Coordinates of C-alpha atoms and ligand atoms in Angstrom, one line a residue:
X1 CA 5.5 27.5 19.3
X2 CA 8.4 29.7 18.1
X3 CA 11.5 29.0 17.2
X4 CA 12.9 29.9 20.2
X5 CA 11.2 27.5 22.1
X6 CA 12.4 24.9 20.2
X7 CA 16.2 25.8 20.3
X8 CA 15.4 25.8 24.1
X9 CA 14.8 21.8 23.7
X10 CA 18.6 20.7 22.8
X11 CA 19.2 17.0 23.7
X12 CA 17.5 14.4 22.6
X13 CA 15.9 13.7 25.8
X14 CA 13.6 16.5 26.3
X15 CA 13.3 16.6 22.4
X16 CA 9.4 17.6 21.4
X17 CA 7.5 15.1 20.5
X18 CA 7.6 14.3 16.6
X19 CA 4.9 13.7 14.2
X20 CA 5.0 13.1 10.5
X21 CA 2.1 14.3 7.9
X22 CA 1.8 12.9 4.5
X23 CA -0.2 14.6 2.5
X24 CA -1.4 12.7 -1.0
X25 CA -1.8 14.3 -4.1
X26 CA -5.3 15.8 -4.1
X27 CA -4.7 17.1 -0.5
X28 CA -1.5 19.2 -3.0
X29 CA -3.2 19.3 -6.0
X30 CA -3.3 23.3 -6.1
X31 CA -2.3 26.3 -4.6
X32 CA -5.3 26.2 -2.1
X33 CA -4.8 22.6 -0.8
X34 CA -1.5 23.2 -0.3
X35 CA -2.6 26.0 2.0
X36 CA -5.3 24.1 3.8
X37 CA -2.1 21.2 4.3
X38 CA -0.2 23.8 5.4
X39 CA -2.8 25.3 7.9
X40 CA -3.1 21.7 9.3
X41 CA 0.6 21.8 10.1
X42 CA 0.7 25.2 11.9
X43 CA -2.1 22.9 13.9
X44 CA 0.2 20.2 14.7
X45 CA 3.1 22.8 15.1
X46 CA 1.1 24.9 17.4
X47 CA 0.4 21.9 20.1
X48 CA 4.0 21.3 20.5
X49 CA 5.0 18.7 17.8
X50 CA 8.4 18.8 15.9
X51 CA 6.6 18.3 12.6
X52 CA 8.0 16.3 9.1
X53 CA 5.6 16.8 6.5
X54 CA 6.0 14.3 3.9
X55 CA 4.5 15.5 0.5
X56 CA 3.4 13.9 -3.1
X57 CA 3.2 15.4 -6.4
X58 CA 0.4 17.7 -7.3
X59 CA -2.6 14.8 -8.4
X60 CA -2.0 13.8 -12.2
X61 CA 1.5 15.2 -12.1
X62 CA 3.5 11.7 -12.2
X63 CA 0.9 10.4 -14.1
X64 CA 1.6 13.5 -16.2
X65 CA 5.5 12.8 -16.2
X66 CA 5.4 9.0 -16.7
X67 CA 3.7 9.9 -19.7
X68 CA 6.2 12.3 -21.2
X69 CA 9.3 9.5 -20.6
X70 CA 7.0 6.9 -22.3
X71 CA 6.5 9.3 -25.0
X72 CA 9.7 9.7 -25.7
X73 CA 10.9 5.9 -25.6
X74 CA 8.6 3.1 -24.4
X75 CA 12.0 1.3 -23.6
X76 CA 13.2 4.1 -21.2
X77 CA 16.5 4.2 -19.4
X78 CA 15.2 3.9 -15.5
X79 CA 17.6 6.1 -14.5
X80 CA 16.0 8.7 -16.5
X81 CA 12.8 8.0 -15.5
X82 CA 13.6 8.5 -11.7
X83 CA 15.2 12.2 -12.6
X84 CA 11.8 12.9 -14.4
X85 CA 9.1 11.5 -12.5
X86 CA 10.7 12.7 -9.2
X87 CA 10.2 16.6 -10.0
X88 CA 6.5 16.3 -9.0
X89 CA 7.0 15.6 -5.6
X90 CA 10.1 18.4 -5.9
X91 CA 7.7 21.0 -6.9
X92 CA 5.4 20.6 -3.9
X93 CA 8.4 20.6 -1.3
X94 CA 8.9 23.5 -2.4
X95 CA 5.6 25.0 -2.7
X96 CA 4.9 23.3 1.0
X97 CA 7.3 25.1 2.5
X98 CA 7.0 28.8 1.2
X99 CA 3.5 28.6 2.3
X100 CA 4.3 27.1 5.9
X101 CA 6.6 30.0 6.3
X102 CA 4.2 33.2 5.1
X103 CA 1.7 30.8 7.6
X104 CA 4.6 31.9 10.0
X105 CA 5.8 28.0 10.5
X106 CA 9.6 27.8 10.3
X107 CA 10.3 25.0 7.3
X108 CA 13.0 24.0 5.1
X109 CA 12.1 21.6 1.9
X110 CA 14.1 18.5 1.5
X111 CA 14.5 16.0 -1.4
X112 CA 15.4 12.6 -0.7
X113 CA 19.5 12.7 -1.4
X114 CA 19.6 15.4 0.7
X115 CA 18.4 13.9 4.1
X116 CA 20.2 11.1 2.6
X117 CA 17.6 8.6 2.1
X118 CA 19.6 5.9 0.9
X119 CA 17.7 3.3 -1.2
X120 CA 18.5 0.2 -3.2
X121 CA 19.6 0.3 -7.0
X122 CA 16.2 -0.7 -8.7
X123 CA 15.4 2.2 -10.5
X124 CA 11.8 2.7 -10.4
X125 CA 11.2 0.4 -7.7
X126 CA 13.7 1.0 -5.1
X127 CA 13.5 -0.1 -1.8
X128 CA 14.8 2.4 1.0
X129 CA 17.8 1.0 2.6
X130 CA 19.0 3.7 5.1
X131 CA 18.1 7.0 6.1
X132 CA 20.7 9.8 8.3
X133 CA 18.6 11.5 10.4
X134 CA 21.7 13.2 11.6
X135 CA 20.9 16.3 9.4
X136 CA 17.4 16.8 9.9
X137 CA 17.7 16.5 13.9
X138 CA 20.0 19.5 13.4
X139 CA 17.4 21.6 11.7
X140 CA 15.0 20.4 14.0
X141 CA 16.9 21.2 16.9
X142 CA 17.3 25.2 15.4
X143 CA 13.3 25.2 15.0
X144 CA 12.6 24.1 11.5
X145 CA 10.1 22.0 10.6
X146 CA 10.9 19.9 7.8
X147 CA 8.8 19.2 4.2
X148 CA 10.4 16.3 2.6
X149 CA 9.8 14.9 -1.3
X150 CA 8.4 11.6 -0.5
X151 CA 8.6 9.0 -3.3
X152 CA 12.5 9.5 -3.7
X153 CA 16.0 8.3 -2.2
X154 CA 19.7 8.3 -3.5
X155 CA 20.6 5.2 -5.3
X156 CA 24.2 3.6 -4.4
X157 CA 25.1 5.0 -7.9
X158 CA 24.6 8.6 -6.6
X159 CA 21.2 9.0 -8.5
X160 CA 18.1 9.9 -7.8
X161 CA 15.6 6.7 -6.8
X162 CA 11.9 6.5 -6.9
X163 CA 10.1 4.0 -4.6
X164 CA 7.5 2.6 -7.2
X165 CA 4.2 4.0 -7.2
X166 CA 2.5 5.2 -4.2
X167 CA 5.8 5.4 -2.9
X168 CA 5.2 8.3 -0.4
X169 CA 3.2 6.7 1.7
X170 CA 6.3 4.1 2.3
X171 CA 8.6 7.2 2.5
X172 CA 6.5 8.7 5.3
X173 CA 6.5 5.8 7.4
X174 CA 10.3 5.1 7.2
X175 CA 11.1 9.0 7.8
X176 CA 8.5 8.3 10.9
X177 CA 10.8 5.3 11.9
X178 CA 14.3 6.6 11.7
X179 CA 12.9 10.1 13.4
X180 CA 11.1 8.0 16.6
X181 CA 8.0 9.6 15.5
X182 CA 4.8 9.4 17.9
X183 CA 2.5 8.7 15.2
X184 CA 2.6 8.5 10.9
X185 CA -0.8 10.7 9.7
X186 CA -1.3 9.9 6.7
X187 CA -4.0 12.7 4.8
X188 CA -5.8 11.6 1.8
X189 CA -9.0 11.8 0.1
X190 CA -11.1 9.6 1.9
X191 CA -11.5 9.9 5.9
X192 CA -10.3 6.5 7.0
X193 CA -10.1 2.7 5.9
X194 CA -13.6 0.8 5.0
X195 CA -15.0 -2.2 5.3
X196 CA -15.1 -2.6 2.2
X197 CA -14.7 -0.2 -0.8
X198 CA -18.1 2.2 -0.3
X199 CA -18.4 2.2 -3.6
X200 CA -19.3 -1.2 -4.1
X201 CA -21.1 -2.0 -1.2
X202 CA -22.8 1.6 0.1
X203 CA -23.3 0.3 3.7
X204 CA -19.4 -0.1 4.3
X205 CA -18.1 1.4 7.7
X206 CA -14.9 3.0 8.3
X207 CA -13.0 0.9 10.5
X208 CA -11.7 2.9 13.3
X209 CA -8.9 0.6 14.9
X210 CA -7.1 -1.9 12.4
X211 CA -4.3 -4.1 13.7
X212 CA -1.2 -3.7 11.2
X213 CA -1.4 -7.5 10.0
X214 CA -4.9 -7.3 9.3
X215 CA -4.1 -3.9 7.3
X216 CA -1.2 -5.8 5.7
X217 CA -3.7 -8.1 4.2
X218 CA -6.4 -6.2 2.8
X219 CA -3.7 -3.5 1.4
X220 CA -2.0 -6.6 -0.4
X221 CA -5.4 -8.5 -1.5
X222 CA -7.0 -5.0 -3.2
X223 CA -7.8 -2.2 -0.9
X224 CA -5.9 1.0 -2.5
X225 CA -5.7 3.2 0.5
X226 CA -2.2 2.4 1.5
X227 CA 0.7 1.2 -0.3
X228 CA 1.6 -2.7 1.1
X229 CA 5.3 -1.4 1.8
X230 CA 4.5 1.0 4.1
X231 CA 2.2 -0.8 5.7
X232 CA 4.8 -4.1 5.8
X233 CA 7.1 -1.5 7.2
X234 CA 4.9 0.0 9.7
X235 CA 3.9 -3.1 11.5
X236 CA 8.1 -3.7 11.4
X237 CA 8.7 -0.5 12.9
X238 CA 5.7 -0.2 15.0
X239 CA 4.9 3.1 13.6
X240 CA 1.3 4.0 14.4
X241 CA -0.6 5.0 11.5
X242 CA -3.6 6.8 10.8
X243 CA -5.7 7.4 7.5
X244 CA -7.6 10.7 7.9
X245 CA -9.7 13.4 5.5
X246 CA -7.7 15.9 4.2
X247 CA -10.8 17.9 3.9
X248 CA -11.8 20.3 6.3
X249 CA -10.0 21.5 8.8
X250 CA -9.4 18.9 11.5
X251 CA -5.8 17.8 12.6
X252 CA -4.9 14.1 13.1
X253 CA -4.2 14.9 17.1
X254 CA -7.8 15.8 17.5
X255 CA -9.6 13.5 14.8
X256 CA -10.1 9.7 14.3
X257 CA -9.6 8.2 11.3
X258 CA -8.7 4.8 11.2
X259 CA -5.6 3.9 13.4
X260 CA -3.2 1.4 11.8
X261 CA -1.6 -0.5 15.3
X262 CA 0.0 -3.2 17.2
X263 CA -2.5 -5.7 17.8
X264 CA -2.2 -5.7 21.8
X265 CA -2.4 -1.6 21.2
X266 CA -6.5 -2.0 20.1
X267 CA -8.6 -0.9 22.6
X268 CA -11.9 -1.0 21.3
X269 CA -12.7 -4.6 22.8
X270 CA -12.3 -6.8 18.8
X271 CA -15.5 -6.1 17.7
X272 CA -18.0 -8.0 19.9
X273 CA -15.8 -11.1 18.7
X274 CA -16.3 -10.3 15.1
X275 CA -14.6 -13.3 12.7
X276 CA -13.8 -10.7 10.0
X277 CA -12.7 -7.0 9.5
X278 CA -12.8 -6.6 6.1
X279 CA -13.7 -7.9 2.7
X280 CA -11.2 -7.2 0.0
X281 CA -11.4 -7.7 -3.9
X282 CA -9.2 -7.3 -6.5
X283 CA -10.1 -7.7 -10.9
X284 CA -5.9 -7.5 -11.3
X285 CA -5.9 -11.5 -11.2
X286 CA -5.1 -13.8 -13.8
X287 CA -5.2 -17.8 -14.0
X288 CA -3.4 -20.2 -15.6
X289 CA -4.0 -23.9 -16.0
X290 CA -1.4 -26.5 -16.6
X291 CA -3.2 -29.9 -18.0
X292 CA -1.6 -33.2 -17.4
X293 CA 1.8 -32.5 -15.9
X294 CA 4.2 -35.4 -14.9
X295 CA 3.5 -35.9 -10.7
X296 CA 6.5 -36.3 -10.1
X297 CA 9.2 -34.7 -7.7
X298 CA 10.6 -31.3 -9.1
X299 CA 7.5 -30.5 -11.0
X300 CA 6.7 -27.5 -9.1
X301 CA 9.9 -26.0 -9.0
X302 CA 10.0 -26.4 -12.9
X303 CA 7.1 -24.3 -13.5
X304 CA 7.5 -21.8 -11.0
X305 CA 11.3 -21.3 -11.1
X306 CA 11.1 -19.7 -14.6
X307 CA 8.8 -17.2 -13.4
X308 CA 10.6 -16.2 -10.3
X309 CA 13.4 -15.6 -12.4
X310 CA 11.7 -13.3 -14.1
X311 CA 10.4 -11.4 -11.3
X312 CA 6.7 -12.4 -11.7
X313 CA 4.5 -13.3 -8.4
X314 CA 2.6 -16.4 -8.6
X315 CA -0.3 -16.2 -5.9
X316 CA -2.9 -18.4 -5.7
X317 CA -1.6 -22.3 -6.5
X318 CA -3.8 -25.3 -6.5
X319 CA -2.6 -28.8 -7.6
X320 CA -5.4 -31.4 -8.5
X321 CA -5.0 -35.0 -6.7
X322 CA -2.7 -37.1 -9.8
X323 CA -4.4 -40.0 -11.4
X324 CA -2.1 -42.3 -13.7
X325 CA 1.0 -40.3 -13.2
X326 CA -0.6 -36.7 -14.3
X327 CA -1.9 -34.0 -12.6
X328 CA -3.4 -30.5 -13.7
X329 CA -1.5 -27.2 -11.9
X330 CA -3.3 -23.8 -11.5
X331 CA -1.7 -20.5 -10.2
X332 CA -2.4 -16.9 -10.4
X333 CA -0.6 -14.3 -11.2
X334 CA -1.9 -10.8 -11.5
X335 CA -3.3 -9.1 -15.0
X336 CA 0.2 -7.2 -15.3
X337 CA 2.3 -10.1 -15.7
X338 CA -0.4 -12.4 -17.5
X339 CA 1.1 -12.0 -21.0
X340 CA 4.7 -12.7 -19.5
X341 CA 4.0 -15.5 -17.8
X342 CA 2.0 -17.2 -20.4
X343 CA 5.4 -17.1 -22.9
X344 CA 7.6 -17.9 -20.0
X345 CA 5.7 -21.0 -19.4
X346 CA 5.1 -21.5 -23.5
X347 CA 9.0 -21.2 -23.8
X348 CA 9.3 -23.8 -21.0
X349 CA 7.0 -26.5 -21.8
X350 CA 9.6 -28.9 -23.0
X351 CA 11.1 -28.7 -19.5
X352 CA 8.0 -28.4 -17.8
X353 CA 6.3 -31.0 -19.5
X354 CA 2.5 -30.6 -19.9
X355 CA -0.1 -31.2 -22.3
X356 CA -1.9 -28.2 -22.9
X357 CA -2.5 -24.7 -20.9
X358 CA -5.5 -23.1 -20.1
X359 CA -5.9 -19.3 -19.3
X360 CA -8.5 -17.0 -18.1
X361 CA -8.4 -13.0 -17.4
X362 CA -11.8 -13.2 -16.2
X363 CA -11.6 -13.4 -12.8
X364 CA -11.5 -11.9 -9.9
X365 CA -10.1 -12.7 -6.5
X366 CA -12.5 -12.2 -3.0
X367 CA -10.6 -12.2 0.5
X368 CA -12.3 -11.7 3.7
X369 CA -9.1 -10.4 6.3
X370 CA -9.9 -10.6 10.1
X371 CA -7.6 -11.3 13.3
X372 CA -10.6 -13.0 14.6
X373 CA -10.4 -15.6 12.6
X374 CA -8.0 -17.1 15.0
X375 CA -10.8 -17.7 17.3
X376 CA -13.6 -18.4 15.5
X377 CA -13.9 -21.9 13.8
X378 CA -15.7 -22.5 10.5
X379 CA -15.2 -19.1 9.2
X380 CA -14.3 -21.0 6.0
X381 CA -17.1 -23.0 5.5
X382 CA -19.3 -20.1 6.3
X383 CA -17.8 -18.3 3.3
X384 CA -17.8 -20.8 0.9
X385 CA -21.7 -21.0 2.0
X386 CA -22.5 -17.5 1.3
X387 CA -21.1 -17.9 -2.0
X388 CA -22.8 -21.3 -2.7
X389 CA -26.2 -19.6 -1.8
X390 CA -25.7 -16.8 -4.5
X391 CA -25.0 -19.4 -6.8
X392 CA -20.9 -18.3 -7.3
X393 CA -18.5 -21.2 -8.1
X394 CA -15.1 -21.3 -6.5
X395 CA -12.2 -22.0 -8.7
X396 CA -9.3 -21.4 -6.2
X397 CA -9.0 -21.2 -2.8
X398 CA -5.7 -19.4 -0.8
X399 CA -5.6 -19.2 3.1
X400 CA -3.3 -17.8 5.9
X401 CA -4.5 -17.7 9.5
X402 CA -6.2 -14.3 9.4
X403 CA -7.3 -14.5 5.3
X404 CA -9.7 -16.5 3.0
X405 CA -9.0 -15.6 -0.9
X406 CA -11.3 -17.4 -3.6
X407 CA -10.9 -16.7 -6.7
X408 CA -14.3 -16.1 -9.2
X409 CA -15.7 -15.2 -12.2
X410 CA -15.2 -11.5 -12.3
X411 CA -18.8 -11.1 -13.2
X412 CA -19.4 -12.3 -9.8
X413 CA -17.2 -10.0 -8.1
X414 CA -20.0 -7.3 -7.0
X415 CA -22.8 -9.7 -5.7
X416 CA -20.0 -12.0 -3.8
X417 CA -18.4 -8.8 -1.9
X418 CA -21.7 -7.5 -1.2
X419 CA -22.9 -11.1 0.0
X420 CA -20.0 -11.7 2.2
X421 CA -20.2 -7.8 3.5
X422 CA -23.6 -8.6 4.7
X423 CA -23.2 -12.1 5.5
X424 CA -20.1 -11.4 7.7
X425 CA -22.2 -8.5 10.3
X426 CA -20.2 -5.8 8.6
X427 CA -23.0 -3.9 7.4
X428 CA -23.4 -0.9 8.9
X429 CA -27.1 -1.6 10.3
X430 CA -25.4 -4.0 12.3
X431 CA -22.6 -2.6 13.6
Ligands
LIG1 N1 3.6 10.7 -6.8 C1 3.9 9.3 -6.8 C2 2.8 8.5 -7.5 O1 1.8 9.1 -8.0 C3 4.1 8.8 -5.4 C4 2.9 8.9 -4.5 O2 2.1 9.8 -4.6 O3 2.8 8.1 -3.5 O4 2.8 7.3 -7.6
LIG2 MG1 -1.2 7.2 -2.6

């Protein structure tokens, strides 16, 4: 498509089609994977699309830059760590776009406070409040393709705003909101969501229709391919997503990777009535143990109001039936907030009242995700019996209508995944 054709498109009725491409940072990481990106988008340009192509930092680089702000002060100034660890994905804006234009691709880089992607003011962790697409449907409408920072917004004190790690995959699925795009591809170093990680269990399948909720859960319970925000935001936009190989040469209008959609969108018929999709796992869990706490009313909001004031998520809670008056409490919370929430709750015992406190970073929590649940009865006790037969003991249970979560010894993490896997007819000898 030229330019030309594009200017011939002016009101937002017979507007092209859009499409946004993410690109992660090993499909950036140099020179020449910039170029294969950029050869994907001349793809996507070529068939007609209006094309934003949302890009992250070079692989390592925020890594890189985080370190360099820690360096300096371990108690760093968040506003200063946004205007630092936002360059990487500033670099390869620009680097994207210079190379879709000697590809002959009209583009124009943009960072985020220039769209204006307006977030919230949590520095580090903003969430992404508005965006004006007023500016970029201009360019569009003149023929240029956009390459936007992902990552990064304008805070409400005129600064710039990073989305927490991972952040660009959230960034590309709002952009694909607020521009009505047809579809969010999201390019990244493995060719689709799993089963289960591959590298636990080697007979894992790609999965290649997931319904957003059911993505929602195993992004939130362990699986690393997606950031839970954009996913959370997906499913609230219905964007449709799909997770697709970088490598090669294919474009996400010809390939399948996995799609990310609305439930009633899912055409292949749910998996000869499969219970479960997926079998998620996650060593970034922690437990503690309250012994002998009063049973009475208010007890619970004692322990966990503290916490929540302090921004920690408790996850898995269990309360053990009171005898005399007492009863023992046990949450989760996960491995980053362990040492916080231990002197939270230390610092509250008088209020709290308790006995003694147990803890354990041991552990590891096991979730098998699936909209089939729904239908199928006695999923539950099936898992519980898979587990029982390897000989793993349960030490806290967590349910929603399409999840199971049990938490374990973490030296039992592999064998219970790769039990429940089998057990659960996702192997791929049986699909
Ligand atoms: N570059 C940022 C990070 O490494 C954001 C992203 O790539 O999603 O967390
Ligand atoms: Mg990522």
């Amino acid at each position: 498509m030229t330019s030309a054709d594009v200017r011939a498109t002016p009101s937002a009725s017979s507007r092209a089609p859009r499409l946004v491409m993410k690109f992660g940072g090993t499909s950036v990481g140099d020179l020449e994977r910039i170029e294969q990106a950029a050869r994907k988008v001349a793809q996507e340009v070529e068939r007609g699309y209006q094309v934003a192509v949302i890009v992250s930092a070079m692989a390592g680089e925020t890594n890189r830059l985080v370190g360099y702000v820690r360096d300096v002060n371990r108690l760093y100034d968040a506003r200063e760590y946004d205007t630092v660890v936002a360059a990487g994905e500033q670099v390869t804006s620009g680097l994207m776009a210079l190379t879709l234009q000697k590809l002959g691709v009209p583009a124009r880089s943009w960072q985020g406070w220039q769209i204006p992607l307006r977030t919230s003011a949590a520095h580090g962790a903003a969430r992404i409040e508005d965006i004006d697409t007023a500016a970029l449907d201009q360019k569009f409408d003149e023929g240029l393709h956009a390459v936007i920072a992902g990552f990064q917004g304008i805070g409400p004190d005129n600064r710039i705003a990073t989305l927490g790690r991972g952040g660009s995959d959230t960034s590309a699925v709002a952009i694909a909101a607020a521009l009505k795009a047809e579809r969010c591809d999201i390019y990244t170093d493995v060719d689709g969501v799993y089963t289960t990680d591959p590298r636990l269990v080697s007979e894992a399948r790609k999965i290649h229709q997931i319904a957003f909720e059911e993505m929602l859960e195993l992004a939130s319970l362990g699986a690393k391919v997606l950031q839970t925000r954009s996913v959370e935001l997906a499913m609230r936009y219905q964007v449709p997503l799909q997770v697709l190989s970088t490598f090669g040469e294919a474009v996400g209008s010809d390939m399948a990777g996995t799609l990310v959609c609305d439930e009633s969108e899912l055409t292949e018929d749910k998996v000869e009535g499969k219970a479960v999709s997926g079998v998620a796992f996650s060593r970034n869990e922690a437990k503690i143990t309250l012994l002998e706490v009063a049973d009475v009313p208010g007890v619970a909001a004692r322990v966990f109001g503290p916490l929540a004031e302090q921004n920690i998520n408790v996850d898995m809670i269990v309360q053990n039936i009171s005898e005399s008056g007492h009863t023992d409490m046990t949450f989760t919370v996960s491995t980053d907030d362990y040492e916080r929430a231990l002197s939270i709750i230390e610092a509250a015992k008088e209020t709290i009242q308790f006995q003694s406190l147990r803890s354990d970073s041991d552990v590891a929590k096991l979730s098998i995700v699936g909209i089939g649940m729904r239908s199928h009865a006695g999923t539950a006790q099936k898992m519980f019996q898979v587990l029982a037969n390897e000989g793993i003991n349960i030490e806290v249970i967590s349910t929603s209508e399409i999840k199971i979560s049990v938490l374990v010894k973490r030296k039992y993490m592999e064998l219970g995944v790769q039990a429940l896997h089998k057990a659960f007819d996702l192997d791929a000898a049986s699909a």
